[in-house]
């Protein structure tokens, strides 16, 4: 975005349709693949530039709060990894990932009752890459992915990039509703559509903050199996529950029917970009081939850093510390919502990073966003989490990164914006009242 | 491969077509995308398991020789990065890559006369990811990529994964032949084919060891521009020339007609998985969107490690040291070939990692490979470097990783295998003589 505001630089080159002076036409516009026309900037990513300004309270991003990490100890760990295992850390590695790390990942997953073999695990560049690889090996253009309504914006972006169609299934306070899943899959089959997989975030859902109840998990697996549909269980937040023990993963109940995605980004740190997939044997082989084609191999430097961390640090204690920290922030968030925005409704998550807020009738979270940023608070409008761009009556508020005090201040600012919107609605019947166009002039991405 | 030799584990799960006891059928075989059927294990990757055995002299892999790196200093650097910039190193970053690193990359590229802006650069998970992203945004199934004959196996794998068709153009001692490129593009246009880009490794070609002469570079750009074809300049080895200064990159001669790919894997270390692309403005925007969809963002930990390395180390001195080291090994390789394999012919590279050997008439490098491994020497048969699997009269020998002494020993062993093959050819008219089937029993991937 920033580039578009710069003076166009002069261009050289032999291509006959090179950009004319003063504009920047794309000489390769006619050369892109079909899938490229479906790519567009995620509303979350576009917000980053704004949300990073210090005066804005960002309730938008999903960045974990890392300031509690023992950086000096981690520095010592990084040094030891390079000094003692540098020739491995700095070299190419296996496409599937470091074997020791894959064994340690099994230990992490045992907390969610998963029993697997190191051969079942593929290490990826964050679990986002695992999402990309699974979609790559399964989706032809026009295939259907069934996903919760709403769904993680980054997953929807991947499905869109591979030209899938996403059909949403409603959720409630206990997560995905098995009966509605069954109805949806039955209708899709009747319509002759090819459904390749069900995408679900079963724990502390992004953005909705709910979890699939224990009772529903086997029922969802039964419905999916009956329709011949693979389950893609995306679980970055499962160990970040605020109360009680982690729920058993869907993967713990089905070895052949589930691809499970995990990540160290939320339980440790995202900067290493280390996630993983656990897949049925034959699928795992395809994932490794696809990953070798995409990146040759994941970073040994990152993998060995994580492996040494798991071996030498109290990683369970660190997760406990994260849980307590995020619980305090969740409390700050829902208390502030109750105090300042009594006319909205919201989920009260028992883990993870997000609450899902329904605005009072007549308000549009996407339209309101520029005014919110002007009031120095940012969030993600619900439209980002629906494949068809509906969901404008909702917003996602994240409580992971700002301090409790900042969260309260952010909600207070947001409530002021909502009050202003409601006054517009009462006066004009819509919030698209006077000043709307000029305020929106920078466009929905707030560039 | 190893898994297939293990006893099948019992499987659970609800899917109706779960694997029967004792076999491992793929219950999802009918669900894969079309592109997945085109994925297959690269002959190089499959060789890794064998080539890593200490008794085998591997002239197969492309792993750089890292033992000259100052690991203690690098360890201290890693510690400092985490201690002083840990909250950035461990956090999510920009999809396009760290801005400081992008500025430093400009400094590296200035050695090849490239004049660019930090906004033109996209940092990727190794330049393999850049290859994947470029192919992703340009290639629809059935589109044509024009590439040198032979071409880097990992690029061919990416093109195959996106269902491109690769049309090869011959090269000679001065690299890609402009007239033959022109003829090929003209014929493809006459046949109504959509050619999306020309893929070339202009310096110290993998596998052929040759470089495109200075005189040919603008001519190739002119031909490509006249046909409306983008040039994908893949340049991991450009700074590893044994004599003289680096050649100006094709990107230095055309800003709008070239996507340039660079990498730290060969000039520093591959374990961080940091490469980059430089692309025309509009293409760069698409690459960033595609990369965010694929991995969200490259690893900040890796990027900051590289950035600190470039800032605090004599990285030019390290490259000089690599050049001297690889020149010694190149000398050992070509001397040994002259001594032991006078009936073969080979290129004498003035940089990079590889020489390209043509076997005496009647020999087949792919058929011979199992016997070579039995004789404790490994290489990559030429067939890996042609889209249609031709090239069996050639082999790629890499001199990057083994010591000069081991290289001489490897070539000596290889010469013994070649002699044995020639005796078979003389006796039977083909090397597919007695014992061939039994020796080949483990299959071409030597599992």
Short mmCIF file of C-alpha atoms in Angstrom, two decimals, chain B:
data_model
loop_
_atom_site.label_atom_id
_atom_site.label_comp_id
_atom_site.label_asym_id
_atom_site.label_seq_id
_atom_site.Cartn_x
_atom_site.Cartn_y
_atom_site.Cartn_z
CA UNK B 1 10.09 -45.41 2.12
CA UNK B 2 11.19 -46.79 5.45
CA UNK B 3 7.60 -46.94 6.62
CA UNK B 4 6.64 -49.37 3.92
CA UNK B 5 9.09 -51.84 5.35
CA UNK B 6 7.60 -51.67 8.82
CA UNK B 7 4.81 -53.93 9.96
CA UNK B 8 1.55 -52.17 9.31
CA UNK B 9 0.21 -50.60 12.47
CA UNK B 10 -3.35 -51.20 13.40
CA UNK B 11 -5.63 -48.42 12.37
CA UNK B 12 -8.73 -47.11 14.02
CA UNK B 13 -11.17 -44.51 12.77
CA UNK B 14 -14.62 -44.44 11.38
CA UNK B 15 -13.99 -44.18 7.70
CA UNK B 16 -15.77 -47.03 5.93
CA UNK B 17 -12.82 -47.78 3.65
CA UNK B 18 -10.19 -47.91 6.39
CA UNK B 19 -7.16 -49.99 5.57
CA UNK B 20 -7.61 -53.72 5.93
CA UNK B 21 -5.33 -55.49 8.40
CA UNK B 22 -1.82 -56.02 7.10
CA UNK B 23 -2.07 -53.59 4.20
CA UNK B 24 -2.14 -49.84 3.99
CA UNK B 25 -4.68 -48.83 1.43
CA UNK B 26 -5.29 -45.13 1.08
CA UNK B 27 -8.87 -44.37 2.08
CA UNK B 28 -8.54 -40.91 0.51
CA UNK B 29 -7.19 -42.05 -2.85
CA UNK B 30 -10.28 -40.79 -4.64
CA UNK B 31 -10.12 -37.38 -2.99
CA UNK B 32 -6.81 -35.98 -4.22
CA UNK B 33 -6.60 -33.03 -6.55
CA UNK B 34 -5.50 -33.59 -10.13
CA UNK B 35 -2.15 -31.93 -9.41
CA UNK B 36 -1.38 -34.47 -6.69
CA UNK B 37 -1.21 -37.29 -9.20
CA UNK B 38 1.69 -35.46 -10.88
CA UNK B 39 3.73 -35.30 -7.66
CA UNK B 40 6.50 -37.82 -7.31
CA UNK B 41 9.61 -38.18 -5.22
CA UNK B 42 12.58 -36.34 -6.69
CA UNK B 43 15.43 -38.63 -7.53
CA UNK B 44 17.75 -36.36 -5.57
CA UNK B 45 15.69 -36.39 -2.40
CA UNK B 46 15.25 -40.16 -2.55
CA UNK B 47 19.03 -40.49 -2.77
CA UNK B 48 19.63 -38.61 0.46
CA UNK B 49 19.11 -41.67 2.67
CA UNK B 50 21.80 -43.54 0.77
CA UNK B 51 24.18 -40.65 0.21
CA UNK B 52 24.29 -39.89 3.91
CA UNK B 53 25.83 -43.25 4.78
CA UNK B 54 29.44 -42.50 5.73
CA UNK B 55 30.92 -45.23 3.53
CA UNK B 56 29.38 -43.74 0.39
CA UNK B 57 31.15 -40.88 -1.38
CA UNK B 58 28.24 -38.72 -2.36
CA UNK B 59 28.73 -36.72 -5.52
CA UNK B 60 24.94 -36.41 -5.56
CA UNK B 61 23.74 -33.73 -3.16
CA UNK B 62 23.87 -29.97 -3.36
CA UNK B 63 24.67 -29.40 0.30
CA UNK B 64 27.22 -26.64 0.87
CA UNK B 65 30.32 -27.44 2.89
CA UNK B 66 29.78 -25.58 6.17
CA UNK B 67 32.71 -26.74 8.26
CA UNK B 68 34.61 -23.56 7.54
CA UNK B 69 31.96 -21.39 9.21
CA UNK B 70 33.00 -19.79 12.53
CA UNK B 71 30.39 -21.57 14.65
CA UNK B 72 31.43 -20.02 17.96
CA UNK B 73 31.08 -16.54 16.55
CA UNK B 74 27.76 -17.45 14.96
CA UNK B 75 26.59 -18.83 18.31
CA UNK B 76 27.42 -15.54 19.97
CA UNK B 77 25.56 -13.75 17.19
CA UNK B 78 22.49 -15.95 17.68
CA UNK B 79 22.49 -15.20 21.40
CA UNK B 80 22.81 -11.47 20.84
CA UNK B 81 19.94 -11.48 18.35
CA UNK B 82 17.57 -13.15 20.84
CA UNK B 83 18.79 -11.16 23.85
CA UNK B 84 18.57 -7.75 22.22
CA UNK B 85 15.84 -8.17 19.59
CA UNK B 86 14.03 -11.23 20.93
CA UNK B 87 10.56 -9.70 21.01
CA UNK B 88 10.89 -9.05 17.27
CA UNK B 89 12.76 -12.25 16.40
CA UNK B 90 10.18 -14.43 18.13
CA UNK B 91 7.09 -12.59 16.87
CA UNK B 92 5.12 -12.66 13.62
CA UNK B 93 6.53 -10.29 11.02
CA UNK B 94 5.68 -8.73 7.70
CA UNK B 95 4.59 -10.97 4.85
CA UNK B 96 7.07 -9.27 2.56
CA UNK B 97 9.97 -9.74 4.97
CA UNK B 98 12.02 -7.66 7.37
CA UNK B 99 12.74 -4.21 5.95
CA UNK B 100 16.33 -4.00 7.21
CA UNK B 101 17.13 -7.36 5.69
CA UNK B 102 15.57 -6.28 2.40
CA UNK B 103 17.89 -3.28 2.37
CA UNK B 104 20.88 -5.50 3.08
CA UNK B 105 19.82 -7.80 0.25
CA UNK B 106 20.12 -4.81 -2.09
CA UNK B 107 23.73 -4.48 -0.98
CA UNK B 108 24.37 -8.15 -1.81
CA UNK B 109 22.75 -7.77 -5.22
CA UNK B 110 24.79 -4.68 -6.05
CA UNK B 111 27.71 -7.10 -6.54
CA UNK B 112 25.82 -8.25 -9.65
CA UNK B 113 24.97 -4.70 -10.75
CA UNK B 114 21.35 -4.90 -9.65
CA UNK B 115 19.81 -1.57 -8.76
CA UNK B 116 16.56 -2.08 -6.89
CA UNK B 117 14.42 -0.68 -4.10
CA UNK B 118 13.63 -2.50 -0.82
CA UNK B 119 9.97 -2.54 -1.89
CA UNK B 120 10.92 -4.71 -4.87
CA UNK B 121 12.17 -7.52 -2.63
CA UNK B 122 10.10 -10.36 -1.15
CA UNK B 123 11.84 -12.55 1.44
CA UNK B 124 10.95 -16.24 1.12
CA UNK B 125 11.54 -19.57 2.88
CA UNK B 126 14.53 -20.36 0.70
CA UNK B 127 14.44 -19.48 -2.97
CA UNK B 128 12.53 -22.74 -3.48
CA UNK B 129 9.50 -20.99 -1.99
CA UNK B 130 10.03 -18.11 -4.41
CA UNK B 131 9.97 -20.64 -7.28
CA UNK B 132 6.74 -22.03 -5.88
CA UNK B 133 5.13 -18.61 -5.52
CA UNK B 134 6.09 -17.41 -9.00
CA UNK B 135 4.71 -20.60 -10.49
CA UNK B 136 1.58 -20.32 -8.37
CA UNK B 137 0.71 -16.83 -9.56
CA UNK B 138 1.45 -17.44 -13.25
CA UNK B 139 0.73 -21.04 -14.18
CA UNK B 140 -2.62 -22.50 -15.11
CA UNK B 141 -2.65 -26.23 -15.96
CA UNK B 142 -1.37 -26.73 -19.49
CA UNK B 143 0.61 -23.48 -19.61
CA UNK B 144 4.15 -23.76 -20.91
CA UNK B 145 7.39 -22.97 -19.08
CA UNK B 146 10.43 -22.77 -21.31
CA UNK B 147 13.58 -23.97 -19.55
CA UNK B 148 17.13 -24.90 -20.29
CA UNK B 149 17.93 -28.48 -21.24
CA UNK B 150 18.85 -29.69 -18.63
CA UNK B 151 17.22 -27.76 -15.71
CA UNK B 152 17.32 -27.78 -11.91
CA UNK B 153 15.31 -30.77 -10.71
CA UNK B 154 13.61 -28.82 -7.93
CA UNK B 155 12.25 -26.27 -10.39
CA UNK B 156 10.94 -28.99 -12.69
CA UNK B 157 9.17 -30.48 -9.67
CA UNK B 158 7.44 -27.17 -8.94
CA UNK B 159 6.38 -26.73 -12.58
CA UNK B 160 5.03 -30.29 -12.57
CA UNK B 161 3.14 -29.67 -9.32
CA UNK B 162 1.31 -26.77 -10.97
CA UNK B 163 0.63 -28.90 -14.06
CA UNK B 164 2.77 -26.81 -16.39
CA UNK B 165 4.35 -28.32 -19.44
CA UNK B 166 8.08 -27.70 -19.70
CA UNK B 167 9.65 -27.23 -23.12
CA UNK B 168 13.43 -27.42 -23.03
CA UNK B 169 15.80 -25.25 -25.06
CA UNK B 170 19.34 -26.52 -25.70
CA UNK B 171 22.37 -24.90 -24.12
CA UNK B 172 26.04 -24.91 -25.05
CA UNK B 173 29.27 -23.82 -23.35
CA UNK B 174 27.98 -20.22 -23.28
CA UNK B 175 24.65 -21.20 -21.78
CA UNK B 176 21.20 -20.76 -23.27
CA UNK B 177 21.30 -20.20 -27.05
CA UNK B 178 19.24 -17.09 -27.99
CA UNK B 179 18.52 -18.28 -31.53
CA UNK B 180 17.18 -21.59 -30.30
CA UNK B 181 15.09 -19.80 -27.69
CA UNK B 182 13.63 -17.63 -30.44
CA UNK B 183 12.87 -20.67 -32.60
CA UNK B 184 11.24 -22.47 -29.69
CA UNK B 185 9.07 -19.51 -28.69
CA UNK B 186 8.07 -18.93 -32.31
CA UNK B 187 7.07 -22.56 -32.73
CA UNK B 188 5.11 -22.55 -29.48
CA UNK B 189 3.27 -19.42 -30.52
CA UNK B 190 2.48 -20.94 -33.89
CA UNK B 191 1.10 -23.96 -32.04
CA UNK B 192 -1.13 -21.67 -29.98
CA UNK B 193 0.55 -22.47 -26.67
CA UNK B 194 0.63 -20.00 -23.76
CA UNK B 195 4.23 -19.56 -22.65
CA UNK B 196 4.29 -17.88 -19.24
CA UNK B 197 7.98 -17.59 -18.50
CA UNK B 198 11.51 -18.64 -19.31
CA UNK B 199 13.25 -20.36 -16.41
CA UNK B 200 17.02 -19.98 -16.42
CA UNK B 201 19.98 -20.48 -14.07
CA UNK B 202 22.38 -18.10 -15.80
CA UNK B 203 25.44 -18.59 -13.58
CA UNK B 204 27.22 -21.90 -12.87
CA UNK B 205 24.19 -23.79 -14.02
CA UNK B 206 22.65 -26.61 -12.03
CA UNK B 207 23.35 -29.25 -13.33
CA UNK B 208 25.34 -28.22 -16.39
CA UNK B 209 28.00 -26.01 -14.78
CA UNK B 210 27.98 -23.46 -17.62
CA UNK B 211 27.11 -19.74 -17.54
CA UNK B 212 25.30 -17.51 -20.00
CA UNK B 213 27.89 -15.27 -21.63
CA UNK B 214 27.69 -11.53 -21.19
CA UNK B 215 27.08 -11.09 -24.88
CA UNK B 216 24.04 -13.37 -24.86
CA UNK B 217 22.26 -11.88 -21.85
CA UNK B 218 20.71 -8.83 -23.54
CA UNK B 219 19.89 -10.93 -26.59
CA UNK B 220 17.98 -13.42 -24.47
CA UNK B 221 16.10 -10.57 -22.81
CA UNK B 222 15.27 -9.12 -26.22
CA UNK B 223 13.91 -12.44 -27.49
CA UNK B 224 11.84 -12.96 -24.35
CA UNK B 225 10.42 -9.43 -24.45
CA UNK B 226 9.58 -9.72 -28.15
CA UNK B 227 7.55 -12.85 -27.39
CA UNK B 228 5.95 -11.31 -24.28
CA UNK B 229 7.61 -13.86 -22.02
CA UNK B 230 8.80 -13.06 -18.51
CA UNK B 231 12.31 -14.22 -17.53
CA UNK B 232 12.70 -16.07 -14.22
CA UNK B 233 16.37 -15.68 -13.33
CA UNK B 234 17.30 -18.18 -10.61
CA UNK B 235 20.69 -17.25 -9.24
CA UNK B 236 21.83 -19.12 -6.12
CA UNK B 237 25.42 -19.49 -7.28
CA UNK B 238 26.22 -16.15 -8.94
CA UNK B 239 28.65 -14.98 -6.25
CA UNK B 240 30.50 -18.29 -6.21
CA UNK B 241 32.63 -17.77 -9.31
CA UNK B 242 36.19 -19.07 -9.11
CA UNK B 243 37.81 -16.35 -11.23
CA UNK B 244 37.11 -12.69 -11.78
CA UNK B 245 34.13 -10.59 -10.83
CA UNK B 246 30.49 -11.67 -10.71
CA UNK B 247 28.65 -11.26 -14.01
CA UNK B 248 25.89 -8.61 -14.18
CA UNK B 249 22.55 -10.23 -13.54
CA UNK B 250 19.90 -10.24 -16.26
CA UNK B 251 17.82 -8.25 -13.76
CA UNK B 252 20.42 -5.48 -13.98
CA UNK B 253 19.47 -5.13 -17.67
CA UNK B 254 15.69 -5.24 -17.35
CA UNK B 255 13.56 -4.12 -14.43
CA UNK B 256 10.15 -5.02 -15.84
CA UNK B 257 11.02 -8.16 -17.77
CA UNK B 258 12.76 -10.23 -15.09
CA UNK B 259 11.93 -11.86 -11.79
CA UNK B 260 15.21 -12.48 -9.99
CA UNK B 261 15.63 -15.14 -7.30
CA UNK B 262 18.46 -15.05 -4.77
CA UNK B 263 19.41 -17.13 -1.76
CA UNK B 264 21.65 -17.19 1.28
CA UNK B 265 21.76 -20.99 1.18
CA UNK B 266 24.97 -21.21 -0.83
CA UNK B 267 26.72 -17.97 0.12
CA UNK B 268 26.09 -18.41 3.86
CA UNK B 269 23.99 -21.34 5.10
CA UNK B 270 20.79 -23.12 4.01
CA UNK B 271 19.54 -23.99 7.52
CA UNK B 272 17.82 -20.65 8.01
CA UNK B 273 15.82 -21.11 4.77
CA UNK B 274 16.13 -17.51 3.64
CA UNK B 275 15.91 -16.61 -0.02
CA UNK B 276 14.25 -13.78 -1.90
CA UNK B 277 12.60 -12.63 -5.09
CA UNK B 278 12.94 -9.28 -6.83
CA UNK B 279 9.97 -8.64 -9.09
CA UNK B 280 8.32 -5.87 -11.08
CA UNK B 281 6.06 -3.81 -8.82
CA UNK B 282 2.69 -5.39 -9.61
CA UNK B 283 4.10 -8.91 -9.64
CA UNK B 284 5.75 -8.28 -6.29
CA UNK B 285 2.35 -7.41 -4.80
CA UNK B 286 0.93 -10.72 -6.01
CA UNK B 287 3.93 -12.59 -4.63
CA UNK B 288 3.39 -11.08 -1.18
CA UNK B 289 -0.29 -12.03 -1.22
CA UNK B 290 0.59 -15.55 -2.33
CA UNK B 291 3.26 -15.85 0.37
CA UNK B 292 0.91 -14.65 3.10
CA UNK B 293 -1.54 -17.29 2.01
CA UNK B 294 1.21 -19.95 1.99
CA UNK B 295 3.06 -19.18 5.25
CA UNK B 296 1.69 -15.86 6.68
CA UNK B 297 5.24 -14.49 6.92
CA UNK B 298 8.84 -15.70 6.72
CA UNK B 299 10.61 -16.48 10.00
CA UNK B 300 11.71 -13.40 11.87
CA UNK B 301 14.17 -15.50 13.84
CA UNK B 302 15.88 -16.59 10.62
CA UNK B 303 15.72 -13.16 9.02
CA UNK B 304 17.20 -11.39 12.02
CA UNK B 305 19.96 -14.00 12.28
CA UNK B 306 20.90 -13.38 8.64
CA UNK B 307 20.55 -9.63 9.03
CA UNK B 308 22.86 -9.59 12.06
CA UNK B 309 25.30 -11.82 10.20
CA UNK B 310 25.42 -9.41 7.28
CA UNK B 311 25.83 -6.47 9.62
CA UNK B 312 28.55 -7.83 11.87
CA UNK B 313 30.47 -10.42 9.87
CA UNK B 314 32.83 -10.16 6.95
CA UNK B 315 30.31 -11.86 4.67
CA UNK B 316 32.29 -10.95 1.57
CA UNK B 317 35.31 -12.67 3.12
CA UNK B 318 33.20 -15.74 3.86
CA UNK B 319 32.09 -15.86 0.21
CA UNK B 320 35.73 -15.56 -0.87
CA UNK B 321 36.59 -18.45 1.41
CA UNK B 322 33.77 -20.55 -0.09
CA UNK B 323 34.97 -19.69 -3.59
CA UNK B 324 38.49 -20.88 -2.85
CA UNK B 325 37.25 -24.01 -1.20
CA UNK B 326 34.95 -24.93 -4.09
CA UNK B 327 37.60 -24.11 -6.66
CA UNK B 328 39.96 -26.62 -5.02
CA UNK B 329 37.22 -29.20 -5.15
CA UNK B 330 36.36 -28.42 -8.75
CA UNK B 331 40.06 -28.95 -9.55
CA UNK B 332 40.07 -32.26 -7.72
CA UNK B 333 36.96 -33.33 -9.63
CA UNK B 334 38.13 -32.47 -13.14
CA UNK B 335 41.66 -33.80 -12.51
CA UNK B 336 40.24 -37.09 -11.31
CA UNK B 337 37.87 -37.29 -14.28
CA UNK B 338 40.79 -36.71 -16.66
CA UNK B 339 42.81 -39.39 -14.93
CA UNK B 340 40.15 -42.07 -14.44
CA UNK B 341 37.39 -41.51 -16.99
CA UNK B 342 39.08 -40.37 -20.21
CA UNK B 343 36.28 -41.81 -22.36
CA UNK B 344 33.65 -39.56 -20.77
CA UNK B 345 33.28 -35.81 -21.42
CA UNK B 346 32.40 -33.12 -18.89
CA UNK B 347 31.98 -29.43 -18.39
CA UNK B 348 34.63 -27.49 -16.47
CA UNK B 349 32.62 -25.00 -14.40
CA UNK B 350 34.20 -21.72 -13.36
CA UNK B 351 31.95 -21.49 -10.34
CA UNK B 352 29.18 -23.20 -8.41
CA UNK B 353 28.77 -26.79 -7.30
CA UNK B 354 28.40 -29.07 -10.33
CA UNK B 355 29.92 -30.66 -13.37
CA UNK B 356 27.85 -32.38 -16.02
CA UNK B 357 29.32 -35.59 -17.35
CA UNK B 358 28.43 -37.35 -20.55
CA UNK B 359 29.00 -41.08 -20.28
CA UNK B 360 30.65 -43.16 -23.00
CA UNK B 361 28.20 -44.36 -25.67
CA UNK B 362 25.78 -47.05 -24.67
CA UNK B 363 25.85 -46.41 -20.93
CA UNK B 364 22.74 -45.41 -18.97
CA UNK B 365 23.33 -43.33 -15.85
CA UNK B 366 20.01 -44.28 -14.30
CA UNK B 367 20.46 -48.00 -14.83
CA UNK B 368 24.01 -47.77 -13.53
CA UNK B 369 23.14 -46.00 -10.29
CA UNK B 370 22.40 -49.05 -8.12
CA UNK B 371 25.74 -50.55 -9.11
CA UNK B 372 27.48 -47.29 -8.33
CA UNK B 373 25.95 -47.18 -4.88
CA UNK B 374 27.03 -50.77 -4.35
CA UNK B 375 30.52 -49.51 -5.21
CA UNK B 376 30.00 -46.75 -2.59
CA UNK B 377 29.65 -43.73 -4.82
CA UNK B 378 26.51 -41.74 -5.58
CA UNK B 379 25.54 -39.18 -8.25
CA UNK B 380 22.34 -37.90 -9.83
CA UNK B 381 21.43 -39.39 -13.20
CA UNK B 382 20.73 -36.89 -15.97
CA UNK B 383 17.12 -38.03 -16.25
CA UNK B 384 16.26 -35.98 -13.14
CA UNK B 385 16.96 -32.77 -15.05
CA UNK B 386 14.68 -33.29 -18.03
CA UNK B 387 10.94 -32.88 -17.81
CA UNK B 388 10.40 -35.93 -20.02
CA UNK B 389 12.95 -38.12 -18.23
CA UNK B 390 15.46 -38.18 -21.07
CA UNK B 391 19.12 -37.42 -20.35
CA UNK B 392 20.14 -40.91 -19.25
CA UNK B 393 23.49 -40.51 -21.02
CA UNK B 394 24.46 -37.82 -18.50
CA UNK B 395 25.08 -37.58 -14.78
CA UNK B 396 25.50 -34.65 -12.43
CA UNK B 397 28.57 -34.78 -10.20
CA UNK B 398 28.67 -32.30 -7.35
CA UNK B 399 31.94 -31.23 -5.80
CA UNK B 400 30.55 -28.97 -3.07
CA UNK B 401 30.42 -31.22 -0.05
CA UNK B 402 33.13 -33.94 -0.02
CA UNK B 403 36.78 -33.10 0.57
CA UNK B 404 39.12 -33.12 -2.48
CA UNK B 405 40.49 -36.45 -1.32
CA UNK B 406 37.04 -37.97 -1.11
CA UNK B 407 36.14 -36.50 -4.50
CA UNK B 408 39.17 -38.23 -6.06
CA UNK B 409 38.23 -41.49 -4.36
CA UNK B 410 34.62 -41.12 -5.51
CA UNK B 411 35.61 -40.55 -9.14
CA UNK B 412 37.99 -43.54 -8.93
CA UNK B 413 35.13 -45.75 -7.72
CA UNK B 414 32.81 -44.34 -10.35
CA UNK B 415 35.38 -45.07 -13.07
CA UNK B 416 35.45 -48.69 -11.91
CA UNK B 417 31.69 -48.90 -12.24
CA UNK B 418 31.82 -47.33 -15.71
CA UNK B 419 34.47 -49.83 -16.79
CA UNK B 420 32.26 -52.68 -15.62
CA UNK B 421 29.32 -51.24 -17.53
CA UNK B 422 31.36 -50.92 -20.69
CA UNK B 423 32.42 -54.56 -20.47
CA UNK B 424 28.75 -55.52 -20.23
CA UNK B 425 27.96 -53.37 -23.25
CA UNK B 426 30.75 -54.97 -25.22
CA UNK B 427 29.61 -58.47 -24.25
CA UNK B 428 25.86 -58.06 -24.54
CA UNK B 429 25.37 -54.89 -26.57
CA UNK B 430 23.60 -53.35 -23.57
CA UNK B 431 24.40 -52.81 -19.93
CA UNK B 432 21.14 -54.57 -19.07
CA UNK B 433 23.08 -57.81 -18.79
CA UNK B 434 23.04 -60.64 -16.24
CA UNK B 435 22.22 -59.64 -12.74
CA UNK B 436 20.58 -56.39 -13.70
CA UNK B 437 17.18 -57.21 -12.37
CA UNK B 438 18.44 -58.48 -9.08
CA UNK B 439 20.74 -55.53 -8.54
CA UNK B 440 17.88 -53.18 -9.36
CA UNK B 441 15.46 -54.94 -7.05
CA UNK B 442 15.39 -52.12 -4.48
CA UNK B 443 14.05 -49.87 -7.21
CA UNK B 444 15.48 -46.77 -8.78
CA UNK B 445 15.21 -44.81 -5.55
CA UNK B 446 17.55 -47.30 -3.83
CA UNK B 447 15.26 -47.65 -0.83
#
